[in-house]
PDB file of C-alpha atoms and ligand atoms in Angstrom:
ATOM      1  CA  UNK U 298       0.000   0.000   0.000  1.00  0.00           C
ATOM      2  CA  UNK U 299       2.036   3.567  -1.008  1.00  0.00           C
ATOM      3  CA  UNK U 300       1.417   6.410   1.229  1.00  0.00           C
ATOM      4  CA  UNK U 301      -1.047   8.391  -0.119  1.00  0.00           C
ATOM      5  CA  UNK U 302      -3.874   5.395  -0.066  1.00  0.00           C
ATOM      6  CA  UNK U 303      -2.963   5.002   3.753  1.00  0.00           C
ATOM      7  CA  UNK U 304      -3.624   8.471   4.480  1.00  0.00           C
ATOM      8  CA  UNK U 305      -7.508   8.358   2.499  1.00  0.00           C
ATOM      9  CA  UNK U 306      -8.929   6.673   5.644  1.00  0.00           C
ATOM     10  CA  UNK U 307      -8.159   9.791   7.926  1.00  0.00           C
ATOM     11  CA  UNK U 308     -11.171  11.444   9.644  1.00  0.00           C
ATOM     12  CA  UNK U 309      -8.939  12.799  12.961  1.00  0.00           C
ATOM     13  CA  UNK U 310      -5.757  14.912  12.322  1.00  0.00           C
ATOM     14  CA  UNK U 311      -3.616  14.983  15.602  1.00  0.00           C
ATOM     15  CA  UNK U 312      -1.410  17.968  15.595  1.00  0.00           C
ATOM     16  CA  UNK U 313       1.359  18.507  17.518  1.00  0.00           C
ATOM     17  CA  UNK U 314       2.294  22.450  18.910  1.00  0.00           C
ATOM     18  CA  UNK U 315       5.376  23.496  19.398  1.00  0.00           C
ATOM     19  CA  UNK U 316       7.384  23.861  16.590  1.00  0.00           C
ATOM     20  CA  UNK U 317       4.826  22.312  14.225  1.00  0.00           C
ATOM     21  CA  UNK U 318       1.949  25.259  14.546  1.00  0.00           C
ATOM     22  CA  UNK U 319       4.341  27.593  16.207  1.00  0.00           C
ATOM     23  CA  UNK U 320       7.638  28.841  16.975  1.00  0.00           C
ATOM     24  CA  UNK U 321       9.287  26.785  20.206  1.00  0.00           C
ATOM     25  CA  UNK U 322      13.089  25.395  20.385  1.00  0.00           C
ATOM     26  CA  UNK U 323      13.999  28.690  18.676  1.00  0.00           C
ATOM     27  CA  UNK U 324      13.395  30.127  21.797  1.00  0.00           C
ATOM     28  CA  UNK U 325      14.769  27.278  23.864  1.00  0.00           C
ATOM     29  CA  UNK U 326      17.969  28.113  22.020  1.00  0.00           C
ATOM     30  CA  UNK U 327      18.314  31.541  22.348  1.00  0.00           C
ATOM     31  CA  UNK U 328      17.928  31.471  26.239  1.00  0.00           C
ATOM     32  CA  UNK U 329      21.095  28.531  26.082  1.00  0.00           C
ATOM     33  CA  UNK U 330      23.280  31.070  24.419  1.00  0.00           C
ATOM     34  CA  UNK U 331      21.608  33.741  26.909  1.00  0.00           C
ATOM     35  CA  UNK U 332      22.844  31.299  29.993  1.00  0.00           C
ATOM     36  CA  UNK U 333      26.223  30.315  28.483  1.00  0.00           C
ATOM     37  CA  UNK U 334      27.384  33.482  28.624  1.00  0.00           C
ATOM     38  CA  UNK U 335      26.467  35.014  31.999  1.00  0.00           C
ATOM     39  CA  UNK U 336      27.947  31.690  32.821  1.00  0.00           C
ATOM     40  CA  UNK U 337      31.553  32.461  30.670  1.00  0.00           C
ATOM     41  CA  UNK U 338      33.375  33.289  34.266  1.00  0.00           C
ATOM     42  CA  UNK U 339      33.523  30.108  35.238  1.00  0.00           C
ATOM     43  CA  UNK U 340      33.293  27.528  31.898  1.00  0.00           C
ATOM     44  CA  UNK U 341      33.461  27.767  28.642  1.00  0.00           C
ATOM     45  CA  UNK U 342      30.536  27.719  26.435  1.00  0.00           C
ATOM     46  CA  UNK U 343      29.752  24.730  24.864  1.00  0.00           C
ATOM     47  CA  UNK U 344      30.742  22.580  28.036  1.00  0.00           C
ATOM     48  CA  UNK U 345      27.720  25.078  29.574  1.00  0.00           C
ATOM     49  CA  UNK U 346      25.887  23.715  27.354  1.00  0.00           C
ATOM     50  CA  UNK U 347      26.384  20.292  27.626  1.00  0.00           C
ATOM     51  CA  UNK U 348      26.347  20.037  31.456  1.00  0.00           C
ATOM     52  CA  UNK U 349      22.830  21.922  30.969  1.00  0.00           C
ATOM     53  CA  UNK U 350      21.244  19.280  28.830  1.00  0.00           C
ATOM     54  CA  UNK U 351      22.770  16.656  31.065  1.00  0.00           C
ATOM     55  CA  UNK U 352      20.879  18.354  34.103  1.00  0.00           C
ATOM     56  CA  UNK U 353      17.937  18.376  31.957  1.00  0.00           C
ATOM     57  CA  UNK U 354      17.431  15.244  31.220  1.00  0.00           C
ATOM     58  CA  UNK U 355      18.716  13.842  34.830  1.00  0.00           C
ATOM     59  CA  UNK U 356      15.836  15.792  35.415  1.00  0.00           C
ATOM     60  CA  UNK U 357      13.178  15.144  32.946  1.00  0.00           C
ATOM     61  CA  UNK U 358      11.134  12.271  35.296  1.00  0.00           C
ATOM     62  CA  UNK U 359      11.182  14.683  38.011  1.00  0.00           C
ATOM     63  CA  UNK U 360       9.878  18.253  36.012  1.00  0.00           C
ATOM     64  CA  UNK U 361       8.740  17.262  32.951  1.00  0.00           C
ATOM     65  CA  UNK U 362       9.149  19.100  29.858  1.00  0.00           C
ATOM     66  CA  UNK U 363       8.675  22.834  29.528  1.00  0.00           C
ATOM     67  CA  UNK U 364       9.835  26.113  30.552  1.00  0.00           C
ATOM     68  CA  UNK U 365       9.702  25.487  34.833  1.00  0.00           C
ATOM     69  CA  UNK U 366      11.782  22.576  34.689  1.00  0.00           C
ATOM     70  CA  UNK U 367      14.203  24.482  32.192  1.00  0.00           C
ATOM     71  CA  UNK U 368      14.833  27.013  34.498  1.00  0.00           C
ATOM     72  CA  UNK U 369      14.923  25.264  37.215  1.00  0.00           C
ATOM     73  CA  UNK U 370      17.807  22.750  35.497  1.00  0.00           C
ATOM     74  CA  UNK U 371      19.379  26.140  34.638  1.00  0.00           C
ATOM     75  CA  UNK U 372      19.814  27.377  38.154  1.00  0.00           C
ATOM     76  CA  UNK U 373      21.132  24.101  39.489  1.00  0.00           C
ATOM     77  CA  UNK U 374      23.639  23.962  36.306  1.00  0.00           C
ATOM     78  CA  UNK U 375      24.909  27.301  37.027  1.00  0.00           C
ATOM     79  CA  UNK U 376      25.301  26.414  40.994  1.00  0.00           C
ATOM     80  CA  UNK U 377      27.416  23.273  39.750  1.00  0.00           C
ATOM     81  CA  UNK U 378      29.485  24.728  37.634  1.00  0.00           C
ATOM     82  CA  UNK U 379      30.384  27.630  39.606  1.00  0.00           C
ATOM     83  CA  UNK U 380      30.904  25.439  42.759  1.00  0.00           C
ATOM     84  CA  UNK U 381      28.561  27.525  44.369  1.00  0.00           C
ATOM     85  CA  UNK U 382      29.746  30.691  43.885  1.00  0.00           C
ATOM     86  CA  UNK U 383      27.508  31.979  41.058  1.00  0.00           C
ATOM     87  CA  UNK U 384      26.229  35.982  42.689  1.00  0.00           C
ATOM     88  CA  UNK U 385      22.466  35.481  43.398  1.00  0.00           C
ATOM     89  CA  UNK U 386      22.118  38.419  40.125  1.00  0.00           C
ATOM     90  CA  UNK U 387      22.786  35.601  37.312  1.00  0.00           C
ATOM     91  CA  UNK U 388      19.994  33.459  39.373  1.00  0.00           C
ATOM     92  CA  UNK U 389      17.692  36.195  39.071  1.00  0.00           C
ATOM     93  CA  UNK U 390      18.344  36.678  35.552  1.00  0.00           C
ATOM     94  CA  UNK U 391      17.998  33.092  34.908  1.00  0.00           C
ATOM     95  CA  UNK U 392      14.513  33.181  36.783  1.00  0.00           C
ATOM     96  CA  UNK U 393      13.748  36.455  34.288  1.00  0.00           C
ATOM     97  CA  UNK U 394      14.794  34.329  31.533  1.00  0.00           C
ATOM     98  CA  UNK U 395      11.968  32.001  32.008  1.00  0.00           C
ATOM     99  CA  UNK U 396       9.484  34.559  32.226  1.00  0.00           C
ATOM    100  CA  UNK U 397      10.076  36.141  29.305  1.00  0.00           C
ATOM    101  CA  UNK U 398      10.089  32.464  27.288  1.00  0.00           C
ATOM    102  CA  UNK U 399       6.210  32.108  29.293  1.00  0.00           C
ATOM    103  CA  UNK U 400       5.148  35.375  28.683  1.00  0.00           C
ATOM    104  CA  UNK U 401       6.967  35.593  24.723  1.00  0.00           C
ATOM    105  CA  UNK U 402       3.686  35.954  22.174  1.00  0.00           C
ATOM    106  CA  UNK U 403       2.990  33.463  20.031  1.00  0.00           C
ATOM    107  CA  UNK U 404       4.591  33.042  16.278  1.00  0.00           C
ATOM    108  CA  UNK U 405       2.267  30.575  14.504  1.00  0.00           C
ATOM    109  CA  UNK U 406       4.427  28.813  11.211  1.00  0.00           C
ATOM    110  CA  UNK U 407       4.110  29.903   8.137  1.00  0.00           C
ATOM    111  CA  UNK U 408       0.695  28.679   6.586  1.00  0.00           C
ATOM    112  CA  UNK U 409      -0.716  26.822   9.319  1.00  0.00           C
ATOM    113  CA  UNK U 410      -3.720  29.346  10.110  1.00  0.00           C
ATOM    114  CA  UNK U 411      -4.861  28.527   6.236  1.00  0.00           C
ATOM    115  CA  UNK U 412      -4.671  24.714   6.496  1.00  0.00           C
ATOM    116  CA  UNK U 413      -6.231  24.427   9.819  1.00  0.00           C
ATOM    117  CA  UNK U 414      -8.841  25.980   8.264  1.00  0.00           C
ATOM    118  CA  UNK U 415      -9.424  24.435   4.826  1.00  0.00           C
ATOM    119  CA  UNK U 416      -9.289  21.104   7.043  1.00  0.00           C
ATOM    120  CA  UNK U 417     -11.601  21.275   9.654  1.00  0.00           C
ATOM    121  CA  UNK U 418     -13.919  21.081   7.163  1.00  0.00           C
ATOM    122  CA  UNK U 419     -13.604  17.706   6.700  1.00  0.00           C
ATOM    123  CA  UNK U 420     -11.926  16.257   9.582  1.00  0.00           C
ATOM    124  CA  UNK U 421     -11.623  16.625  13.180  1.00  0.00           C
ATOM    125  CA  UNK U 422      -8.517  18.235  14.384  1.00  0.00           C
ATOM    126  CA  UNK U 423      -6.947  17.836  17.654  1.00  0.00           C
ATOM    127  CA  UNK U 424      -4.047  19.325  19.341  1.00  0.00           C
ATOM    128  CA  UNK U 425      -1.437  16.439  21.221  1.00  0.00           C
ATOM    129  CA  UNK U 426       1.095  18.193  22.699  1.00  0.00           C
ATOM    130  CA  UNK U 427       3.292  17.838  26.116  1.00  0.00           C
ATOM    131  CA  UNK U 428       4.851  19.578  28.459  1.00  0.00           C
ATOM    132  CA  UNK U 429       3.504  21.719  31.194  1.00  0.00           C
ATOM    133  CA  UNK U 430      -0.308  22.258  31.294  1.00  0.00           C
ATOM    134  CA  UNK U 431      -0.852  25.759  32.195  1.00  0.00           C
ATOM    135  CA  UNK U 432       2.056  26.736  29.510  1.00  0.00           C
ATOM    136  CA  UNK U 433       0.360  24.609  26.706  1.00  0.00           C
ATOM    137  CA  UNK U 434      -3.174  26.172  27.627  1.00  0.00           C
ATOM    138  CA  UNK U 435      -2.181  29.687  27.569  1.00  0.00           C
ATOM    139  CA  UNK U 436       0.048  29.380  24.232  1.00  0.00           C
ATOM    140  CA  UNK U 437      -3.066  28.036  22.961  1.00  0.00           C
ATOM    141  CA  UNK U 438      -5.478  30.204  24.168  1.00  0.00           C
ATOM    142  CA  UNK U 439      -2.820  33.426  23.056  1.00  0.00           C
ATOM    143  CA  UNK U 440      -2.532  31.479  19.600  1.00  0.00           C
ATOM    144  CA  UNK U 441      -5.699  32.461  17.905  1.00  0.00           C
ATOM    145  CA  UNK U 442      -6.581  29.060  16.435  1.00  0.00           C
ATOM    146  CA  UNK U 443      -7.805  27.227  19.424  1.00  0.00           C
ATOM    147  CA  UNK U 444     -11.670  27.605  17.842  1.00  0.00           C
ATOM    148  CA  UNK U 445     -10.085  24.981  14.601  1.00  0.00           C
ATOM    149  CA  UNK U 446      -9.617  22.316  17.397  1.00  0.00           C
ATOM    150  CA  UNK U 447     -12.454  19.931  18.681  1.00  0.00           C
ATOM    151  CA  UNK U 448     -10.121  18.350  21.990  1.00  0.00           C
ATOM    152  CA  UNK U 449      -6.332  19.957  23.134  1.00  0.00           C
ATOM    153  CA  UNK U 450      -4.574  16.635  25.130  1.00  0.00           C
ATOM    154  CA  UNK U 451      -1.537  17.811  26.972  1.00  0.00           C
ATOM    155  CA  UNK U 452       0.538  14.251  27.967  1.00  0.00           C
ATOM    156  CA  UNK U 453       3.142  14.320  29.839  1.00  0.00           C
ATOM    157  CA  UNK U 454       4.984  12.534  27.497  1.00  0.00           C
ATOM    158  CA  UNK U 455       4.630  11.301  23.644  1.00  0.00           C
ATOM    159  CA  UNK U 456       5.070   7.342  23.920  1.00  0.00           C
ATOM    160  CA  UNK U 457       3.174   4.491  21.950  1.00  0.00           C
ATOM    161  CA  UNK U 458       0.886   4.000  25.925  1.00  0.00           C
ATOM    162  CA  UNK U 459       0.202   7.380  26.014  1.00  0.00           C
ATOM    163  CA  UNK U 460      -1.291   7.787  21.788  1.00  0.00           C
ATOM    164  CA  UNK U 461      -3.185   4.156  22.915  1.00  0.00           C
ATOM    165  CA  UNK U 462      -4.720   5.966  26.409  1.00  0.00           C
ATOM    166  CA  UNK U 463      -5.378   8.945  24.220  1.00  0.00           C
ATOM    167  CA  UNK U 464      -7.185   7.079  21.136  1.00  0.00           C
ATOM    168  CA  UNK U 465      -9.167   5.167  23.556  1.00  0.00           C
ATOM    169  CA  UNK U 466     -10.429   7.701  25.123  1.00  0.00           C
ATOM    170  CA  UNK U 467     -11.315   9.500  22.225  1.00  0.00           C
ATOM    171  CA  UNK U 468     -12.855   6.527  20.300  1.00  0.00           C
ATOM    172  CA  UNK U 469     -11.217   6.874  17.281  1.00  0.00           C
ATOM    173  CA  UNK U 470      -9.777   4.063  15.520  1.00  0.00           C
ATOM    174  CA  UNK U 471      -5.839   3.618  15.280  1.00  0.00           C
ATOM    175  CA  UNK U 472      -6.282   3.597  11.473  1.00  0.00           C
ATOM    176  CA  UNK U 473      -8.573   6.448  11.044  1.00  0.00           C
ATOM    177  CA  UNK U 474      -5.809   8.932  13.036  1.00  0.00           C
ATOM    178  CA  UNK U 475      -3.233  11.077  11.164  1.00  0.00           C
ATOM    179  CA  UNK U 476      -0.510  12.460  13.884  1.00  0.00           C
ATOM    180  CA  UNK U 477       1.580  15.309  11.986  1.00  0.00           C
ATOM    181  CA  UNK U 478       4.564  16.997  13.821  1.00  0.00           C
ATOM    182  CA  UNK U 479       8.109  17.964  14.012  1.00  0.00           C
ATOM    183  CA  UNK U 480       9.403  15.145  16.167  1.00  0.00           C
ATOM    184  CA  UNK U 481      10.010  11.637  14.863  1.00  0.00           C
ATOM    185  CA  UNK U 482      10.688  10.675  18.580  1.00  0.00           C
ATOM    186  CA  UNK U 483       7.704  12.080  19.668  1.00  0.00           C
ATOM    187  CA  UNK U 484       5.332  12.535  17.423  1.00  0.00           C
ATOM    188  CA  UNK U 485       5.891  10.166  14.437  1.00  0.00           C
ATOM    189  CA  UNK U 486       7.252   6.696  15.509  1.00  0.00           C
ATOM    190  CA  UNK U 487       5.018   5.889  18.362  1.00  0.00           C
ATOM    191  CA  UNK U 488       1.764   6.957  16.381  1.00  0.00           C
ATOM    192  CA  UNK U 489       3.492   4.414  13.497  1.00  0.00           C
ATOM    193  CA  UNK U 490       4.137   2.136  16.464  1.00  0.00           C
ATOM    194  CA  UNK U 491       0.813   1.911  17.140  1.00  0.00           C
ATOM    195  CA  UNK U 492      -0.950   1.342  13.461  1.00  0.00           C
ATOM    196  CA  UNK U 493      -1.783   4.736  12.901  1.00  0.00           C
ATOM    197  CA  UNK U 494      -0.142   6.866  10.586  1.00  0.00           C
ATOM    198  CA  UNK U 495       2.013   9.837  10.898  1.00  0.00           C
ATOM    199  CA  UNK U 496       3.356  13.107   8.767  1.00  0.00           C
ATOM    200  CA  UNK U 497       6.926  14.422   9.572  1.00  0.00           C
ATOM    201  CA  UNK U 498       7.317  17.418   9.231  1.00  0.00           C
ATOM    202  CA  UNK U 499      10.711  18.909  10.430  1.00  0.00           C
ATOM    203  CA  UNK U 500      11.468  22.093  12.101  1.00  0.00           C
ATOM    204  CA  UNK U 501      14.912  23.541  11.444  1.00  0.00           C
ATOM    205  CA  UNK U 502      15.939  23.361  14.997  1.00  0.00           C
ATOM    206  CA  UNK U 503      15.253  20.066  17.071  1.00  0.00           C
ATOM    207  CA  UNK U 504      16.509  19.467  21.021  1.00  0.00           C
ATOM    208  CA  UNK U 505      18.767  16.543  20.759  1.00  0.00           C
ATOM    209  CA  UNK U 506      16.815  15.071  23.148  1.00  0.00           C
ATOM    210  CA  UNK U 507      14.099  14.508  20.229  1.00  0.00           C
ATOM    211  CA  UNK U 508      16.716  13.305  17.905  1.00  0.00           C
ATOM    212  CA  UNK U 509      16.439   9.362  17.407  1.00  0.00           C
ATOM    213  CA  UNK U 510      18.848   7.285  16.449  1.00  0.00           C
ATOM    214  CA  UNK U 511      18.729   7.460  12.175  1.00  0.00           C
ATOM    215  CA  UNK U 512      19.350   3.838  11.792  1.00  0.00           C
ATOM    216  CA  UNK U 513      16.845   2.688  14.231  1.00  0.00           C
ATOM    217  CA  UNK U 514      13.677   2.895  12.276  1.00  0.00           C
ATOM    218  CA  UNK U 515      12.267   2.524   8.706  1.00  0.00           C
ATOM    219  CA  UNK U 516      11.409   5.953   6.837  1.00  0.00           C
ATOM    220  CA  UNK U 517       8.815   4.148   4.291  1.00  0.00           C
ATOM    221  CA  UNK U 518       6.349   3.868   6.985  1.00  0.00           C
ATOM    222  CA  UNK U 519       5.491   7.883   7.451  1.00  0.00           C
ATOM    223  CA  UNK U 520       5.417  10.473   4.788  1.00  0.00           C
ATOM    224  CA  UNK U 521       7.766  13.517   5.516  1.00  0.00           C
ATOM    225  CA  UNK U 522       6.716  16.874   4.194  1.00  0.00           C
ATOM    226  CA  UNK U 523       8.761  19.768   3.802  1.00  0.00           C
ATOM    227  CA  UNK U 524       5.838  22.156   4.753  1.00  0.00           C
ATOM    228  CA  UNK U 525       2.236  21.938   6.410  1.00  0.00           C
ATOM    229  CA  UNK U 526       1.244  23.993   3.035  1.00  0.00           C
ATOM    230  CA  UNK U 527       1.641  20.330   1.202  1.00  0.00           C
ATOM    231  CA  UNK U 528      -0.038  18.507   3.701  1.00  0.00           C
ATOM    232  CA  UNK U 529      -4.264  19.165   2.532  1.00  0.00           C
ATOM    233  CA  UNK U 530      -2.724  18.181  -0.849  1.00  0.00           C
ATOM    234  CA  UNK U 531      -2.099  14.609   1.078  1.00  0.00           C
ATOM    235  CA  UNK U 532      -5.074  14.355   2.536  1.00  0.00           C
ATOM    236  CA  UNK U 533      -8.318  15.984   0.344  1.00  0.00           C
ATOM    237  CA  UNK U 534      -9.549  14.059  -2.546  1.00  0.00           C
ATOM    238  CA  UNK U 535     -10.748  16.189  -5.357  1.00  0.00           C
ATOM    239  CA  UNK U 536     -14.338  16.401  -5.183  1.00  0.00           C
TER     240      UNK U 536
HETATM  241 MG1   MG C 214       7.082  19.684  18.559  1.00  0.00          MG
END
């Protein structure tokens, strides 16, 4: 069966949020560079920045994903690597840091206002996204295209259980659910995983942490896009 026959049985689109209908890691980036440098007295930068993404994900089980737990891996990064001895101003800063990432407004991607649109006409459209409830709900609410969505799940983490809890629940069928985001960790191989089907499409920036291994799994069985402009052309017949 080629790809485009799989995707004809679709009648739920699962999309994922950040960096898929709007602007994320960029962000995520910007505040490692940020924290790397009021952190250049004591190490230099790109050991900041891999001690920081150890902390994170020694942390991960405890926090969860999102900004909080960022910040808070931040401040005990910067009190390990300064022994201590970091002045209580770069903490602050830090803390400032993550306020400014929750309160930053929201940059939808290009096109995805105009395809949420032409599809909720003929399928319903949910959001799956994780990381920190209240963060997900405002960015959504702040986004203006909360009204395309029939149901917004927030998991606390994107494996093949939680898609199987989540379908369930919903009552849709694994074959009748499309899952389309940025993260073949996340958002691709455990919808696959489960026998539903699943539309890369990659952002230009991805945490490593969402990075799988490029030999462990077979690209035939998703379709990768290079925009979510192509993707109504994958999944409307011609009337
Ligand atoms: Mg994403």
């Amino acid at each position: 069966m080629n790809k485009i026959e799989k995707l004809e049985k679709v009648r739920v689109i699962g999309f994922d949020a950040d960096d898929t209908l709007w602007v994320n890691e960029t962000y995520f980036r910007e505040a490692e560079e940020k924290f790397a440098s009021l952190l250049s007295d004591y190490e230099v930068h790109e050991r900041v920045g891999r001690e920081l993404f150890r902390v994170e994900i020694d942390n991960l089980g405890r926090y969860g994903y999102g900004v909080k737990g960022f910040v808070l891996s931040m401040i005990e990064c910067a009190l390990d690597l300064s022994n201590h001895q970091v002045p209580q101003k770069v903490i602050s800063e830090i803390m400032d840091m993550g306020k400014e990432m929750l309160e930053h407004p929201i940059e939808l991607l290009p096109h995805v206002e105009e395809v949420m649109a032409k599809l909720q006409q003929r399928y319903r459209l949910i959001v799956v996204t994780k990381g920190d409830l209240l963060d997900q709900e405002r960015k959504l609410q702040r986004s203006g295209i909360a009204h395309y969505f029939h149901h917004v799940e927030i998991l606390h983490d994107k494996q093949e259980e939680n898609y199987r809890k989540l379908l369930h629940q919903q009552d849709i069928a694994p074959q009748e659910f499309l899952m389309v985001g940025n993260s073949l960790k996340s958002d691709v191989l455990p919808v696959v995983g489960i026998g539903a089907q699943a539309v890369h499409i990659p952002y230009h920036t991805t945490w490593a942490h969402e990075e799988p291994d490029p030999h462990a799994h077979d690209s035939t069985s998703y379709l990768s896009l290079a925009s979510i402009a192509e993707l109504p052309g994958h999944v409307l017949r011609p009337n």
